[in-house]
Every structure is written in C-alpha cells, then in structure tokens.
CSV table of C-alpha atoms in Angstrom, one decimal:
chain,number,residue,atom,x,y,z
A,1,MET,CA,90.1,-30.4,-74.6
A,2,ALA,CA,87.3,-32.9,-73.9
A,3,ARG,CA,87.9,-35.2,-71.0
A,4,THR,CA,86.5,-38.6,-70.5
A,5,ARG,CA,84.0,-39.3,-67.7
A,6,GLU,CA,86.7,-41.2,-65.7
A,7,GLN,CA,89.0,-38.2,-66.0
A,8,ARG,CA,86.3,-35.8,-64.8
A,9,LYS,CA,85.4,-38.1,-61.9
A,10,ALA,CA,89.1,-38.4,-60.9
A,11,TYR,CA,89.5,-34.6,-61.0
A,12,ALA,CA,86.4,-34.0,-58.9
A,13,ARG,CA,87.5,-36.6,-56.4
A,14,ALA,CA,90.9,-35.1,-56.1
A,15,TYR,CA,89.4,-31.6,-55.7
A,16,TYR,CA,87.1,-32.8,-53.0
A,17,LEU,CA,89.9,-34.5,-51.1
A,18,GLY,CA,91.9,-31.3,-51.3
A,19,HIS,CA,89.0,-29.2,-50.0
A,20,LYS,CA,87.3,-31.7,-47.7
A,21,GLN,CA,87.0,-29.4,-44.7
A,22,GLU,CA,85.4,-26.6,-46.8
A,23,PHE,CA,82.9,-28.9,-48.3
A,24,ARG,CA,81.9,-30.3,-44.9
A,25,ALA,CA,81.6,-26.8,-43.4
A,26,TYR,CA,79.3,-25.8,-46.3
A,27,GLN,CA,77.2,-28.9,-46.0
A,28,LYS,CA,76.8,-28.4,-42.2
A,29,GLU,CA,75.7,-24.8,-42.7
A,30,TRP,CA,73.3,-25.7,-45.5
A,31,ARG,CA,71.7,-28.4,-43.3
A,32,LYS,CA,71.3,-25.9,-40.5
A,33,LYS,CA,69.6,-23.3,-42.8
A,34,ASN,CA,67.4,-25.7,-44.7
A,35,PRO,CA,65.9,-28.3,-42.3
A,36,GLU,CA,62.7,-28.6,-44.4
A,37,LYS,CA,64.6,-29.4,-47.6
A,38,LEU,CA,66.8,-31.9,-45.8
A,39,THR,CA,63.7,-33.6,-44.4
A,40,GLU,CA,62.1,-33.8,-47.8
A,41,GLN,CA,65.3,-35.1,-49.5
A,42,THR,CA,65.6,-37.8,-46.8
A,43,ARG,CA,61.9,-38.8,-47.2
A,44,ARG,CA,62.2,-39.1,-51.0
A,45,LYS,CA,65.4,-41.1,-50.7
A,46,SER,CA,63.9,-43.4,-48.2
A,47,ALA,CA,60.8,-44.0,-50.3
A,48,ARG,CA,62.9,-44.6,-53.4
A,49,MET,CA,65.2,-47.1,-51.6
A,50,ALA,CA,62.1,-48.9,-50.1
A,51,ASP,CA,60.5,-49.2,-53.6
A,52,GLU,CA,63.8,-50.6,-55.0
A,53,ALA,CA,64.0,-53.1,-52.1
A,54,ARG,CA,60.4,-54.2,-52.6
A,55,THR,CA,61.0,-54.7,-56.3
A,56,VAL,CA,64.1,-56.8,-55.7
A,57,LEU,CA,62.3,-59.0,-53.2
A,58,ARG,CA,59.2,-59.4,-55.4
A,59,GLU,CA,61.4,-60.5,-58.3
A,60,LEU,CA,63.3,-62.9,-56.1
A,61,LYS,CA,60.0,-64.5,-54.9
A,62,GLU,CA,58.5,-64.7,-58.4
A,63,SER,CA,61.6,-66.2,-59.9
A,64,SER,CA,61.7,-69.2,-57.5
A,65,GLY,CA,58.1,-69.6,-56.3
A,66,CYS,CA,57.1,-71.7,-53.3
A,67,VAL,CA,59.5,-74.6,-52.8
A,68,ARG,CA,56.8,-76.9,-51.4
A,69,CYS,CA,53.8,-76.3,-53.7
A,70,GLY,CA,55.2,-74.3,-56.6
A,71,LEU,CA,52.9,-71.2,-56.4
A,72,LYS,CA,54.5,-68.3,-58.1
A,73,ASP,CA,52.2,-65.4,-57.2
A,74,ALA,CA,54.5,-62.9,-55.3
A,75,ARG,CA,51.6,-61.5,-53.4
A,76,CYS,CA,51.2,-64.8,-51.6
A,77,LEU,CA,54.9,-65.6,-51.1
A,78,ASP,CA,57.0,-65.2,-47.9
A,79,LEU,CA,60.6,-65.7,-47.1
A,80,HIS,CA,61.2,-68.3,-44.4
A,81,HIS,CA,64.5,-68.6,-42.6
A,82,ARG,CA,65.8,-72.1,-42.8
A,83,ASN,CA,67.7,-71.8,-39.5
A,84,PRO,CA,66.1,-69.3,-37.1
A,85,HIS,CA,69.4,-69.0,-35.2
A,86,ASP,CA,71.1,-67.5,-38.3
A,87,LYS,CA,68.4,-64.8,-38.7
A,88,SER,CA,69.8,-61.3,-38.5
A,89,PHE,CA,66.5,-59.5,-39.2
A,90,ASN,CA,63.1,-60.0,-40.7
A,91,VAL,CA,63.5,-59.5,-44.4
A,92,GLY,CA,59.9,-58.4,-45.1
A,93,VAL,CA,59.8,-55.8,-42.3
A,94,ALA,CA,63.3,-54.4,-42.8
A,95,SER,CA,63.0,-53.9,-46.6
A,96,CYS,CA,62.7,-50.2,-46.2
A,97,ARG,CA,65.4,-49.8,-43.6
A,98,ARG,CA,68.2,-51.9,-45.0
A,99,GLY,CA,70.3,-51.7,-48.2
A,100,ILE,CA,69.6,-54.1,-51.0
A,101,LYS,CA,73.0,-55.9,-50.4
A,102,ALA,CA,72.0,-56.6,-46.8
A,103,LEU,CA,68.5,-57.8,-47.9
A,104,LEU,CA,70.0,-60.2,-50.5
A,105,THR,CA,72.5,-61.5,-48.0
A,106,GLU,CA,69.6,-62.2,-45.5
A,107,ALA,CA,67.4,-63.6,-48.3
A,108,ALA,CA,70.1,-66.1,-49.1
A,109,LYS,CA,69.4,-67.7,-45.7
A,110,CYS,CA,65.8,-68.1,-46.6
A,111,GLU,CA,63.6,-70.2,-48.7
A,112,VAL,CA,60.5,-68.9,-50.6
A,113,LEU,CA,57.2,-70.4,-49.3
A,114,CYS,CA,53.6,-69.5,-50.0
A,115,SER,CA,51.7,-68.2,-47.0
A,116,ASN,CA,49.9,-71.5,-46.5
A,117,CYS,CA,53.0,-73.6,-46.6
A,118,HIS,CA,54.8,-71.1,-44.3
A,119,ARG,CA,52.0,-71.4,-41.7
A,120,ILE,CA,52.0,-75.1,-42.0
A,121,ILE,CA,55.8,-75.3,-41.4
A,122,HIS,CA,55.5,-73.0,-38.3
A,123,ALA,CA,52.6,-75.1,-37.0
A,124,GLU,CA,54.8,-78.2,-37.4
A,125,MET,CA,57.6,-76.5,-35.6
A,126,ARG,CA,55.4,-75.6,-32.7
A,127,CYS,CA,53.6,-78.9,-32.2
A,128,GLY,CA,56.1,-81.3,-33.7
A,129,CYS,CA,53.4,-82.8,-36.0
A,130,VAL,CA,53.9,-83.2,-39.7
A,131,VAL,CA,51.3,-82.7,-42.4
A,132,PRO,CA,52.2,-85.4,-45.0
A,133,ASP,CA,50.0,-84.1,-47.9
A,134,VAL,CA,51.6,-81.0,-49.5
A,135,GLU,CA,48.6,-80.5,-51.7
A,136,GLN,CA,46.6,-79.5,-48.6
A,137,CYS,CA,48.5,-76.3,-48.4
A,138,PHE,CA,47.2,-74.8,-51.6
A,139,LEU,CA,43.5,-75.3,-52.2
A,140,PRO,CA,42.0,-73.6,-55.3
A,141,PHE,CA,39.8,-70.6,-54.7
A,142,ALA,CA,36.1,-71.6,-54.6
A,143,PRO,CA,33.7,-68.9,-55.8
C-alpha cells in the first residue's frame, strides 16, 4: 500500500521518538569514528548557508536601492541601522554565522544606503554637520 509523504514523515518521526536514545548513541559513536567527515560536512553546510544568506541580502539591497540617491547596484549598497541602540549585530559581517531569519529580522531595523551616502551619514553623526545636496553623494565615474 502506497503511503503519502505526510504519512511517511509521521511514521519516521514516531519511530525516531520511540528510539531516540539508540539514534543518539549511534550518532555519538559515528562522530567519534569519523571526525574528518564531520568536519567536511560542517564546512560544506556553513558555506551553503553563507551563500544563501549573501543571496538574500543581495536581493534585499537590489530590490530597494539607496534610500537617499536611488542607486541600485548591490555591490555598492550597505545596510545602515536607523537606531544604533537597537543593533544586535552587524548584518554584513554576521551573514555567514546567523540564520536567514535572524538576518532578515536585523535587516528590518536597517535602511539601504550606497557606500557614499552611508559614509556621509556617519560623518554627519560624528561632527553634527549636514550635507544639504544629496547629489554630491553619487558622482558619475569619470574615465
């Protein structure tokens, strides 16, 4: 008799819960016997998660663009925390160490700025001065 995917998942879950100690003992023994394989699995999983996080952040940046000047090139865009006191971690640095859910939660506290606008805002925060012309933050590349 063919079972649906949900039925197979429910059966597997119930079997695991009934034999949890045996599964854990087997896993512990396997880790002890195969440290190289465990290290390789961990490295591959970390790399895959970091790639996924970078993709999500790139798409987030490209979809909104710089809120000051409108630049949409993800290579030039940063995430700037609106309120530094609400900052849990640096989104760009932690992209490979945090889950996507945590990154998106932290990114919701940020606004997307191009590198130039981001530097201008931080300079204004340090000295208290304001640069009135937003067009100054994005000058076209001169060959």
